[in-house]
XYZ file of C-alpha atoms in Angstrom:
652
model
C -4.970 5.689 9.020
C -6.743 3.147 11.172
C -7.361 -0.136 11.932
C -9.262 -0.913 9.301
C -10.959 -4.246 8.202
C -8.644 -5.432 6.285
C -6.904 -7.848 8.959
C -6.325 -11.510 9.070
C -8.825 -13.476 11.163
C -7.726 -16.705 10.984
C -6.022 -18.584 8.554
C -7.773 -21.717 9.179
C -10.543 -20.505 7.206
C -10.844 -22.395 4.178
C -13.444 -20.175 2.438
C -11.093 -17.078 3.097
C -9.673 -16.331 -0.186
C -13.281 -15.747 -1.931
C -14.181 -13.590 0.896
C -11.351 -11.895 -0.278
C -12.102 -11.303 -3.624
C -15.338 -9.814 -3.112
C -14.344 -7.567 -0.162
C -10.957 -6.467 -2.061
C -12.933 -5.420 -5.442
C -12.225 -1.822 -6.333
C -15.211 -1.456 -8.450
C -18.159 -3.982 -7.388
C -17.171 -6.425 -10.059
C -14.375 -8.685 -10.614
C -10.921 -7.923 -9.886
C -9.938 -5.509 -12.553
C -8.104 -7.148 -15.425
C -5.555 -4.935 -17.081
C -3.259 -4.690 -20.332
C -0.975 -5.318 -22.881
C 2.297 -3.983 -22.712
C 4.759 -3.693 -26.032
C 8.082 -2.181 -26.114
C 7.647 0.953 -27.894
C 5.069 3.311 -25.937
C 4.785 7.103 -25.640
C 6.493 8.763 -22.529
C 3.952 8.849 -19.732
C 3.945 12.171 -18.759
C 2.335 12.467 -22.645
C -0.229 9.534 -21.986
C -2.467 10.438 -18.620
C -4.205 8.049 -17.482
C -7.724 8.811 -19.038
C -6.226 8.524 -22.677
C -4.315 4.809 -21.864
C -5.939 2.485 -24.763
C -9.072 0.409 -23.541
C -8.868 -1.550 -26.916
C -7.939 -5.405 -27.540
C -11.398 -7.211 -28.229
C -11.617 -11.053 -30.010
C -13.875 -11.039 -32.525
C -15.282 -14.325 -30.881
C -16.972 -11.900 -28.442
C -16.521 -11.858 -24.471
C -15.309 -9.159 -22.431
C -11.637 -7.941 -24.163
C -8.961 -8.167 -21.895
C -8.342 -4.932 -20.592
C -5.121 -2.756 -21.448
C -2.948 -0.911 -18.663
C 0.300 0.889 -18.473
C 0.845 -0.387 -14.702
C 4.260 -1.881 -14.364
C 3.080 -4.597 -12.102
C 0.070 -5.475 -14.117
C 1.726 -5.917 -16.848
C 4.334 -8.264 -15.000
C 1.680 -10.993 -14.607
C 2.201 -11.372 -18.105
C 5.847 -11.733 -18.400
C 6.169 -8.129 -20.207
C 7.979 -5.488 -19.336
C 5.710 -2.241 -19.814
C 8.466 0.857 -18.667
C 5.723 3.557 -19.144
C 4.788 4.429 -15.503
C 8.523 3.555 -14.355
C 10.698 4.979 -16.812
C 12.126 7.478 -16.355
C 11.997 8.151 -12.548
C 8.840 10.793 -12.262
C 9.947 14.286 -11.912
C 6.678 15.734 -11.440
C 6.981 19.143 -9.449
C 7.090 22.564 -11.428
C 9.280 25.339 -9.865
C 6.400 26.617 -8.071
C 5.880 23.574 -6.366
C 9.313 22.774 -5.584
C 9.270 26.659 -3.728
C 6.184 25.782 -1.668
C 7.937 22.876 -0.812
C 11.381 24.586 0.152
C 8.955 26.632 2.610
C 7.664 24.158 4.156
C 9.914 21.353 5.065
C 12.246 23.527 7.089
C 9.637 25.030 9.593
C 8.201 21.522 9.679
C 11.348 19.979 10.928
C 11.850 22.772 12.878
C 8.025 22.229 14.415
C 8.197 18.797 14.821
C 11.744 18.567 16.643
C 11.905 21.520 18.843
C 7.786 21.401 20.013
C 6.548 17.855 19.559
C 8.449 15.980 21.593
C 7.667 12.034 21.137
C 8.245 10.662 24.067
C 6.245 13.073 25.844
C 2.816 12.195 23.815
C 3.522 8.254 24.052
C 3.636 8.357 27.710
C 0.687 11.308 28.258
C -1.255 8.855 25.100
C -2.182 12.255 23.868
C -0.772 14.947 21.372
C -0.164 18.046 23.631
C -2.689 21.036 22.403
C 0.431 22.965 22.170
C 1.313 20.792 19.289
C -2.198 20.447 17.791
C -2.736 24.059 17.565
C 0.631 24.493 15.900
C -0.562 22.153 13.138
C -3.666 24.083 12.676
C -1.531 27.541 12.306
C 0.326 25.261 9.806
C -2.027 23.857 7.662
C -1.290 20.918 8.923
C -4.618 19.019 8.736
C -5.962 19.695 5.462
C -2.438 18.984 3.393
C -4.441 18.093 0.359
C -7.437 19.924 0.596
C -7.714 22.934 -2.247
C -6.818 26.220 -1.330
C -10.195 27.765 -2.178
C -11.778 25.060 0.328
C -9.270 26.314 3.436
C -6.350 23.917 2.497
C -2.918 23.791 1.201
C -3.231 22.066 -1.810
C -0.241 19.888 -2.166
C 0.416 17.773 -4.878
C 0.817 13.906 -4.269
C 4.324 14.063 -4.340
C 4.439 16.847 -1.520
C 2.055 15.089 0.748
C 4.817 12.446 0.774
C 7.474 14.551 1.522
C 5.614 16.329 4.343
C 4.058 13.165 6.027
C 8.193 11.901 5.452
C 9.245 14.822 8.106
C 6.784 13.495 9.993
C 7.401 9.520 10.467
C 10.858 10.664 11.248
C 9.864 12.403 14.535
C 6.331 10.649 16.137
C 4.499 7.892 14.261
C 2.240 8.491 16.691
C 1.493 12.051 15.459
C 1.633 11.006 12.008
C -1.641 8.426 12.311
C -3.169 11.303 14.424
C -2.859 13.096 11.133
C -3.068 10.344 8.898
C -6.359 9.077 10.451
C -8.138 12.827 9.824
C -6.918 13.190 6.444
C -5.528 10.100 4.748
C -8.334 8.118 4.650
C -10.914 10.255 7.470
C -12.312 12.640 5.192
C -10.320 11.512 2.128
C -13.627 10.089 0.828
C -15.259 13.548 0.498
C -11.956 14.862 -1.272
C -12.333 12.397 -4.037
C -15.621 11.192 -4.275
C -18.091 13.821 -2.687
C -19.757 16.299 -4.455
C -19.388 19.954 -4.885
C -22.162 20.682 -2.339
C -20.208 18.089 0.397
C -17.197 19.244 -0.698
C -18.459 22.887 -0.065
C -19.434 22.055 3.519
C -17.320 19.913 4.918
C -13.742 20.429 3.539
C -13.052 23.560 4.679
C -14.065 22.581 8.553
C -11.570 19.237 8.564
C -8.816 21.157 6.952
C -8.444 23.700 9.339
C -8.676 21.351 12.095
C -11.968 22.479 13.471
C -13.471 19.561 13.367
C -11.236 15.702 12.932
C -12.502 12.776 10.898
C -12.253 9.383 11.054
C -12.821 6.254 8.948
C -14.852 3.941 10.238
C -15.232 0.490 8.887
C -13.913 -2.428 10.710
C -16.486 -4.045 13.289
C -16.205 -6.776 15.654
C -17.364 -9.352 13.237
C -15.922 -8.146 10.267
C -11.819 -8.268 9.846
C -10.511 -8.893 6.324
C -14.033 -9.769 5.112
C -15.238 -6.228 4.614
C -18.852 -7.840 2.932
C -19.470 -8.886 6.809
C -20.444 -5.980 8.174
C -23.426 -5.827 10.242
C -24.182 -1.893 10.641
C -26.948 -0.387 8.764
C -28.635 1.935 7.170
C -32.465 1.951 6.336
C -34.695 5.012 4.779
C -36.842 6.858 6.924
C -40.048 6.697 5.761
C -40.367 10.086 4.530
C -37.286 9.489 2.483
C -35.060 12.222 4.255
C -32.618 10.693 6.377
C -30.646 6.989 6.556
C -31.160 5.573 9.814
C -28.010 4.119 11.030
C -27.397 1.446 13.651
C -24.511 -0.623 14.326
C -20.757 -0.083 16.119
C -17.527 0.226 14.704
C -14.147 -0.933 16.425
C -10.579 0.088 16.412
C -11.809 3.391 14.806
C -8.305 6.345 15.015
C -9.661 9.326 15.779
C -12.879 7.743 17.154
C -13.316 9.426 20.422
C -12.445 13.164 18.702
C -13.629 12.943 15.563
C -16.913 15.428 14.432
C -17.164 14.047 11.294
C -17.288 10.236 10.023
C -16.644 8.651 7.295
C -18.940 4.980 8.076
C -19.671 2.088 5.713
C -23.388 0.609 6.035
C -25.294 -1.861 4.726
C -28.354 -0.800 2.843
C -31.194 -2.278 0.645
C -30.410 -1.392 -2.978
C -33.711 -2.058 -5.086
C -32.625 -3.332 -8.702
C -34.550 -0.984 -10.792
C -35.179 -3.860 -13.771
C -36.580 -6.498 -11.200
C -37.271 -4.034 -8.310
C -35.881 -6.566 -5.638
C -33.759 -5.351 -3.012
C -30.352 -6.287 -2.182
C -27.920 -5.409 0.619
C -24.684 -3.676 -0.637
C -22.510 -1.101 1.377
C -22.977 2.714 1.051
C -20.492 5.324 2.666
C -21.892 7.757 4.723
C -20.840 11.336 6.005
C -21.897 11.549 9.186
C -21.622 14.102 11.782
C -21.581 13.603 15.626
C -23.991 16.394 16.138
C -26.981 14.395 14.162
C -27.672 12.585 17.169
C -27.078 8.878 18.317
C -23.212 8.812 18.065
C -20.771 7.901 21.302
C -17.694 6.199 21.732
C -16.107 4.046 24.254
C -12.626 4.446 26.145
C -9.613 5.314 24.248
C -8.041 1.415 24.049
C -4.660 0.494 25.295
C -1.954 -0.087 22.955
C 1.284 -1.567 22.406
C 1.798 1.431 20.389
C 0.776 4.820 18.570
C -0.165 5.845 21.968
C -1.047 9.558 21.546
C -3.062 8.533 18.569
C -7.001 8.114 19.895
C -8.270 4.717 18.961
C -11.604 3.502 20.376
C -15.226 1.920 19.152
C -17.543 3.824 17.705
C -21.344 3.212 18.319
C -24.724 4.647 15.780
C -27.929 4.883 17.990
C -30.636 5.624 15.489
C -28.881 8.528 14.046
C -30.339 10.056 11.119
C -28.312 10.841 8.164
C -29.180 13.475 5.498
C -29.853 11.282 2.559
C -27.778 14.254 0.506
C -24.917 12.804 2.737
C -24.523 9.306 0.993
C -20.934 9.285 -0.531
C -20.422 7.944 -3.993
C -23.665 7.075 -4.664
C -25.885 4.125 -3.003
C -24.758 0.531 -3.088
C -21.016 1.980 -3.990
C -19.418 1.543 -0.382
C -16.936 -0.536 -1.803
C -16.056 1.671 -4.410
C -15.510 4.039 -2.179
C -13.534 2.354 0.391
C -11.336 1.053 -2.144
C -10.273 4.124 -3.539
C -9.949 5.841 -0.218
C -7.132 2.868 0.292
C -5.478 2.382 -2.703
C -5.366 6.586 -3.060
C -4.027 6.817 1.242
C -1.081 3.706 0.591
C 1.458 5.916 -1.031
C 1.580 7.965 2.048
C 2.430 5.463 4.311
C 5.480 4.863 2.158
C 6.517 8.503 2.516
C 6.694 8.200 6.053
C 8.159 5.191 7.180
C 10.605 6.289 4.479
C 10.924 9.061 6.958
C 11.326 6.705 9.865
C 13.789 4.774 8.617
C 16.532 7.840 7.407
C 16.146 9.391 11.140
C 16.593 5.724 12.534
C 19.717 4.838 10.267
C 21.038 8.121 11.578
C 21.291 7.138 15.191
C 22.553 3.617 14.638
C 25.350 5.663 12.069
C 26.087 7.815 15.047
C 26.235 5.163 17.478
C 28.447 3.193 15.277
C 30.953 5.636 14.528
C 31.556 6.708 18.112
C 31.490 3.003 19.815
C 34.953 1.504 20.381
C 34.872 -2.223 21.332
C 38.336 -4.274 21.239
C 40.648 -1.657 20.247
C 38.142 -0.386 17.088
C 35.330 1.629 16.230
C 32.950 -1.142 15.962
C 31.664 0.246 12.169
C 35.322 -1.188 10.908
C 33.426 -4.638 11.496
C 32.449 -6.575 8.719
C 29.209 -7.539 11.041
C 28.068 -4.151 11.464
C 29.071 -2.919 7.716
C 26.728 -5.304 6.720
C 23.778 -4.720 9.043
C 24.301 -0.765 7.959
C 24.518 -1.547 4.464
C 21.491 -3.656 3.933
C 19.757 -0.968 6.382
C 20.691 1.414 3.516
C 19.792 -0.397 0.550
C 15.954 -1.400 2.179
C 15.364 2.580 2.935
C 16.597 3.510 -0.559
C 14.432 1.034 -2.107
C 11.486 1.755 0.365
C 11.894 5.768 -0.676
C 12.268 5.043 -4.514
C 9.236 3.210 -4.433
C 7.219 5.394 -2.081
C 8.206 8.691 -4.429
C 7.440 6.533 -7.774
C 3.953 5.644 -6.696
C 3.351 9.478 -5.604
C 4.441 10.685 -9.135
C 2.657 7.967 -11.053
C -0.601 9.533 -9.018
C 0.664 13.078 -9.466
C 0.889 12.183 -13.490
C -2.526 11.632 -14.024
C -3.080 7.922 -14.141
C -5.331 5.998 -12.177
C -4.606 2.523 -12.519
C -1.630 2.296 -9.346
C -3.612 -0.238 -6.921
C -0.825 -2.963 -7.150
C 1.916 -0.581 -6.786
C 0.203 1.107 -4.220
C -0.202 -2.736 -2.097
C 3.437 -3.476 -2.705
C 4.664 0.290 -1.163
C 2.830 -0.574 1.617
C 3.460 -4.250 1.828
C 7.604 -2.990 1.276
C 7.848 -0.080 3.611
C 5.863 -1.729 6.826
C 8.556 -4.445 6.520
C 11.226 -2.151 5.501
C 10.992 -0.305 8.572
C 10.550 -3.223 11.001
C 13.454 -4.527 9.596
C 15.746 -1.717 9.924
C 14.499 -0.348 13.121
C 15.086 -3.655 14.843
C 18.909 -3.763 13.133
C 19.794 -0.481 14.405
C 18.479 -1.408 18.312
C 20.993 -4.077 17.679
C 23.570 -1.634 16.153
C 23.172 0.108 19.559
C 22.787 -3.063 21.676
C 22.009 -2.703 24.975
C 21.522 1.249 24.511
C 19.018 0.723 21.679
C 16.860 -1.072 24.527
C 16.234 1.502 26.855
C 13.725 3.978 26.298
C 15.730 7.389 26.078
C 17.554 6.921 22.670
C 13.767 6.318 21.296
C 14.614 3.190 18.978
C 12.140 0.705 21.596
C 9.256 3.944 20.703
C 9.562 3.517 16.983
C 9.399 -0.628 17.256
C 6.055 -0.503 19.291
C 4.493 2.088 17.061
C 6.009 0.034 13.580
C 4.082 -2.800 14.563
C 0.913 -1.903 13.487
C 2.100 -0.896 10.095
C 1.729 -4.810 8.966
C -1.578 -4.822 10.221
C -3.635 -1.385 9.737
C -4.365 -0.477 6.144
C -4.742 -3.685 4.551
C -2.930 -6.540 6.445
C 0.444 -7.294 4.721
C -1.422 -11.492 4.284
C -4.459 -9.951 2.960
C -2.621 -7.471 0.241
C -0.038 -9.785 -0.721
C -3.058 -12.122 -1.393
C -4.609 -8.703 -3.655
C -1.646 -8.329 -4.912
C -1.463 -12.011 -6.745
C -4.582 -12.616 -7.167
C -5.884 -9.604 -8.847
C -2.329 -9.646 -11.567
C -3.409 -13.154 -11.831
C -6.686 -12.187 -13.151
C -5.405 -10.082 -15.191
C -3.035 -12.160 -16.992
C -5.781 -14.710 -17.334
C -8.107 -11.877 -18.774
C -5.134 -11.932 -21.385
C -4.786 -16.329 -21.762
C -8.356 -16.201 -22.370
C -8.219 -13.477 -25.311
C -5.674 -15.556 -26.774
C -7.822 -18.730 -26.534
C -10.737 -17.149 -28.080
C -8.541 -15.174 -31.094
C -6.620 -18.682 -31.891
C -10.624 -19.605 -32.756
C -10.589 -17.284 -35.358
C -6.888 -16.605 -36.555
C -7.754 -14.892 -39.128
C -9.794 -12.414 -37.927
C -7.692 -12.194 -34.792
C -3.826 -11.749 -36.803
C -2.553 -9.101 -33.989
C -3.479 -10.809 -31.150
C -2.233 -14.235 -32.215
C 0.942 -13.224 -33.810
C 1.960 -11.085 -30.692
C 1.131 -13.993 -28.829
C 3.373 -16.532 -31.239
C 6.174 -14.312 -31.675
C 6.712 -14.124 -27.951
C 6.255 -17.969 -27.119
C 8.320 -18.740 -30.268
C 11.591 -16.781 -29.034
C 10.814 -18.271 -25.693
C 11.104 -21.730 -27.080
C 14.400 -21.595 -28.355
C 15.816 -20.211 -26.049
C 15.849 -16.347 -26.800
C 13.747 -13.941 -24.657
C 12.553 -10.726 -25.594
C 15.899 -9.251 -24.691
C 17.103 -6.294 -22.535
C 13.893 -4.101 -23.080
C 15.127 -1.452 -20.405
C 18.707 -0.946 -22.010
C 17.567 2.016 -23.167
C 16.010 3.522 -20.117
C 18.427 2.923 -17.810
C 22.004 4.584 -17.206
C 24.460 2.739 -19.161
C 26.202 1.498 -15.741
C 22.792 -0.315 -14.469
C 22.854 -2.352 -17.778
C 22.984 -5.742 -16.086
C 20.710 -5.294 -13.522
C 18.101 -3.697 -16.088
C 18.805 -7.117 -17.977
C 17.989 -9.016 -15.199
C 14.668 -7.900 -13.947
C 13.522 -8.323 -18.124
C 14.952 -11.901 -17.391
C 12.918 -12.011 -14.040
C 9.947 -10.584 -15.643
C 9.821 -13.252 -18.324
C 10.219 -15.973 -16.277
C 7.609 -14.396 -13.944
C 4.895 -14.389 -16.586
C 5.796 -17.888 -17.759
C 5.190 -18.809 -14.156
C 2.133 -17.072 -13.919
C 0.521 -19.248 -16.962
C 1.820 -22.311 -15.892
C -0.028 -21.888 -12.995
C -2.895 -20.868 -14.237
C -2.898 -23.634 -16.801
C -2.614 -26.293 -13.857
C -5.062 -24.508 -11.020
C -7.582 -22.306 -13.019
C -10.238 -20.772 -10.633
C -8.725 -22.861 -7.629
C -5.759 -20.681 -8.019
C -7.729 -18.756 -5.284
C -6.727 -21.708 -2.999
C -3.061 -21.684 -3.147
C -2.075 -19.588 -0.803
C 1.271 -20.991 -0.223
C 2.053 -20.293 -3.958
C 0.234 -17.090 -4.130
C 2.483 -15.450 -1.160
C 5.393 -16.423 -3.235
C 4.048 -15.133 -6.275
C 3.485 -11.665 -4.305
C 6.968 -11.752 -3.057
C 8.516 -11.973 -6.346
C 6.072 -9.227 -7.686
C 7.327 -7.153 -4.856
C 11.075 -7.696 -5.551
C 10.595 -7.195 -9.396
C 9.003 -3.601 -8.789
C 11.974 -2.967 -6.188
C 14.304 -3.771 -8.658
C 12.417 -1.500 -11.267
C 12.591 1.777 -8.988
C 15.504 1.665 -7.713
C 16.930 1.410 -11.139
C 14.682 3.980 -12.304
C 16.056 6.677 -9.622
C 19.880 5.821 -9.759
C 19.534 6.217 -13.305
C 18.585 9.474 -12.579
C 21.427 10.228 -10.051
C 23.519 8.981 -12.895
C 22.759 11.296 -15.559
C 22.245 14.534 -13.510
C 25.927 14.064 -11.784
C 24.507 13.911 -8.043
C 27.556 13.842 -5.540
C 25.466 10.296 -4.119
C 25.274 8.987 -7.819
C 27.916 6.235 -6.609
C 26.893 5.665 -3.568
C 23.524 5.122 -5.166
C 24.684 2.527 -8.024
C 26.486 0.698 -5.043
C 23.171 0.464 -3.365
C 21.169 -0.228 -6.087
C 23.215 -3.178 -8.292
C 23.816 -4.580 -4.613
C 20.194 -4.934 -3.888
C 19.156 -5.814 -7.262
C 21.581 -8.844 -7.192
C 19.890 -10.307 -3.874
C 16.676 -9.507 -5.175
C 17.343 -11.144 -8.522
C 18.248 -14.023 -6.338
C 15.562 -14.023 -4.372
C 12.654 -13.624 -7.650
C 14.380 -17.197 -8.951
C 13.755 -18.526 -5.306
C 10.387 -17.980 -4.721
C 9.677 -18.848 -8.784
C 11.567 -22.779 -8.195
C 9.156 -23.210 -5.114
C 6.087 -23.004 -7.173
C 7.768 -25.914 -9.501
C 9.993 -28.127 -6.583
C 8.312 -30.871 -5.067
C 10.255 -30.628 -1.933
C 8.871 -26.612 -1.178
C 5.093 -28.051 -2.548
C 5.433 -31.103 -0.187
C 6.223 -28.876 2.626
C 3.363 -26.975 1.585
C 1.190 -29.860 2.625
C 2.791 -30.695 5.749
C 2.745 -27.211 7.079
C -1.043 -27.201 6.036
C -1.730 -30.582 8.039
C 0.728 -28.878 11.302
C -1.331 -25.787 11.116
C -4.639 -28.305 11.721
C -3.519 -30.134 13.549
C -2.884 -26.895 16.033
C -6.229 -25.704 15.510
C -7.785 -29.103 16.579
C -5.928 -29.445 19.729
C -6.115 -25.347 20.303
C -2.192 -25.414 21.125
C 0.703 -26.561 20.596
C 0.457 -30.470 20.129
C 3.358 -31.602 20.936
C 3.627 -31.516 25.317
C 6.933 -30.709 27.392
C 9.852 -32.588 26.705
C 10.407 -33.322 30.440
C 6.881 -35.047 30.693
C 5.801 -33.101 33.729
């Protein structure tokens, strides 16, 4: 992990958004548009991701919308596609299950009784002690394949590892994370055999560390921005690089370098050039590569985090990564493939934090009670509970919708991360006030976690900036899907399928019937209502989602007070869906928490039913759009006068 350029500059910028669609594209292109979802589809673990149908084209030509089995996507379009959510992945073999009943016990054992937390946040620096003990366990190339030096976990693993983890030292975790979550996480999945060969086995054994490096001074969520680059040598061997990088974990110790350049790209039809982004492996050793001081931070301390400066270094031309002109590409899947285990680990976080407020509850007497007998701090544990359980269902269904084979998880991926950064703010800062004036001092560790958490919302994709992904690019997919439709109703005939499906749906609509309980028979039959209520929230999601883009077309892009809410409701939809998903589970295989779990879960997904209708009437009510407008003319009205406008009420 590191702080990557994804952040929010400014949000006075009025051109922002379409910055944002260019630097967010996972492919070069548009925003991927996705598919059609119907009821009856084969399990998933029987349709990978390479097989899912790319059919669905009008016969009045034009791109055809594209078809998906992603949950989310297929949300944007008011249907409920259970595929990659139903039933709740179960995705390790017996093998894997053993390799991970070896491992998590000497990791906790590692990580409580030699790391020690608040030792590395006030040294800013992970002892050697505990560096070299993650080397003897594998502990920097996770992923990497055994024949290339590494341990070859699944997905799914990863997340369980990293989870042991973010319950001890965030810290430690991005000093990890950083090397081989997104540092040489390129070369994993889109280098080569030969840089594969080279490279993999030095990072996983901890030899050398890796960083990303991407952000620059200049360049914050508008990736496209970046001034560092990259020109041929003239005898067409190496890249010359030039520019800096800032904000770059791992920076000042890293060996090896993942950097994003620009480049010229000559168009082979019309041989002009054009600048796009390449990725680059680049080693310290080529030359021309220094860093400055390790920065000060409010958190993450013993993580290294500095700027990064290129000097005329020469790069190998066999060292561009994923092709020339595919930076983006790359970047993008480095991202969307690192999210999950972010997830994993604040999931981590949050069980060892709910543990100590627990304790602390339990044992504190105040007027004649313990004070967990009060309804105030029942509450505050319960909802603490119910936001980790839906933060861990969520982070383990994204892992085993990777771990299944299929490769279209970008939303889900956003919303984990988007979910667990707040998840964890939110209950770290309700168990410091669990333990009240303890939970402030620095000993019981809660004050630790809540400067390292911060970051979280920011690193990785800003929380703004993905929430902003997360509408806009479903958006585009359900108008990929409007526009089919207006091209088939053209040419009914030739275009039956499409224009019945399309019919049949708005026609039940209409009168009042919607497509029903679609997950009644996916989900235990105890979660019935719930299941019936995120159908009901889906529908009325999708029938938002047209509306919308019936009234704002391409300025939808604009509305970014409607777009947040769209993302929140997205995000509280999926909730509902794995949470559901994994207490179903519980259910049938008679776990000892399978009550405990459907207490949790229809709890939450009553609030969060609540909270989908919410967000959907402010898109409509012209009291939440008027205050739209106001808040747009306060927020100028700040920037003009570069404070606060109003002066002290006292007049002096």
């Amino acid at each position: 992990m590191s702080f990557l350029s994804l952040r929010v500059s400014s949000s006075c910028s009025a051109h922002r958004p379409l910055a944002l669609l260019y630097s967010l594209q996972p492919h070069g292109g548009p925003l991927c548009r996705r598919s059609l979802a119907t009821k009856h589809q084969p399990a998933a673990a029987a349709t990978p991701a390479h097989a899912q149908d790319k059919k669905g084209q009008s016969s009045r030509g034009g791109k055809p919308a594209v078809h998906s089995k992603s949950f989310v996507q297929n949300m944007f379009r008011g249907l409920v596609e259970p595929e990659q959510t139903f039933p709740y992945p179960k995705v390790l073999n017996e093998d894997q299950l053993e390799t991970l009943r070896m491992l998590v016990p000497p990791t906790e054992k590692f990580m409580e009784e030699v790391n020690d937390p608040l030792a590395n946040d006030a040294n800013e620096s992970v002892s050697e002690e505990v560096v070299q003990g993650l080397r003897e366990m594998g502990g920097f190339g996770l992923q990497v394949p055994e024949d290339l030096g590494g341990v070859g976990l699944t997905n799914t693993q990863y997340g369980r590892v990293t989870e042991i983890v973010g319950a001890n030292d965030l810290g430690v975790g991005i000093f990890m994370g950083a090397h081989q979550s997104i540092g040489f996480k390129g070369i994993l999945i889109a280098g080569d055999d030969a840089q594969k060969q080279k490279y993999l086995p030095r990072v996983a054994t901890g030899e050398d560390f890796a960083a990303f490096a991407l952000t620059e001074p200049a360049s914050g969520s508008d990736a496209s921005s970046i001034k560092t680059r990259a020109e041929l040598s003239p005898d067409g061997k190496n890249y010359i690089l030039n520019g800096s990088k800032i904000w770059i974990s791992n920076g000042g110790i890293a060996e090896i370098f993942t950097v994003f350049a620009k480049t010229p790209v000559k168009d082979a039809e019309t041989g002009t050039s054009t600048d796009k982004v390449t990725a680059f492996i680049v080693e310290r050793k080529f030359g021309g590569v220094s860093h400055g001081a390790p920065e000060k931070k409010m958190g993450i301390k013993c993580s290294n985090t500095a700027e990064v400066y290129f000097e005329n270094t020469p790069v190998p031309v066999e060292n561009v990564l994923g092709g020339e002109g595919k930076g983006f590409k790359v970047a993008m899947q480095i991202l969307n493939n690192g999210r999950f285990g972010m997830g994993a680990a604040l999931s981590g976080t949050q069980r060892a934090v709910i543990k100590k407020a627990v304790e602390h509850a339990t044992q504190r007497t105040q007027f004649g009670s313990r004070i967990d007998t009060y309804g105030a701090i029942q509450e505050k544990l319960a909802r603490m509970a119910m936001t980790h359980y839906a933060c861990e269902s969520m982070a383990y269904m994204v892992s085993g919708t990777m771990d299944r084979g299929y490769d279209d998880y970008q939303l889900e991926a956003a919303i984990s991360k988007i979910f667990a950064s707040e998840a964890a703010w939110f209950v770290t800062d309700e168990a410091i006030q669990v333990l009240g004036g303890m939970g402030y001092m620095r000993d019981p560790g809660l004050e630790k976690v809540m400067r390292d958490l911060r970051i979280f919302r920011i690193f990785e994709g800003t929380n703004d900036i993905l929430r902003l992904f997360v509408a806009l690019t479903g958006i585009q997919y359900a108008g990929g899907h409007l526009k089919e439709l207006q091209n088939a109703v053209k040419d009914p005939i030739s275009n039956f399928g499409v224009v019945l499906g399309e019919v049949t749906k708005r026609g039940r609509t209409a009168i009042g019937f919607g497509a029903g309980n679609l997950l009644s028979d996916k989900v235990h039959a105890n979660l019935s209502e719930p299941a019936g209520n995120v159908c009901k929230a889906t529908e009325a999601f999708g029938g938002a989602i047209e509306k919308l883009l019936i009234k704002h077309g391409k300025n939808i892009i604009n509305e970014q007070f409607l777009l947040k809410r769209i993302a929140d409701a997205s995000i509280d939809i999926y909730a509902m869906s794995c949470v559901l998903s994994r207490c179903s589970m519980s259910l049938n295989e008679g776990l000892s928490s399978a009550h405990h779990e459907e207490l949790m879960t229809k709890t939450y997904c009553n609030e969060a039913y609540d909270r989908v209708l919410r967000n959907l009437n402010a898109l409509k009510n012209p009291t939440e759009l008027s205050n739209f407008k106001s808040m747009a003319e306060i927020s100028k009205g700040m920037c003009e006068s570069g404070q606060a406008v109003q002066g002290n009420p006292l007049g002096v």
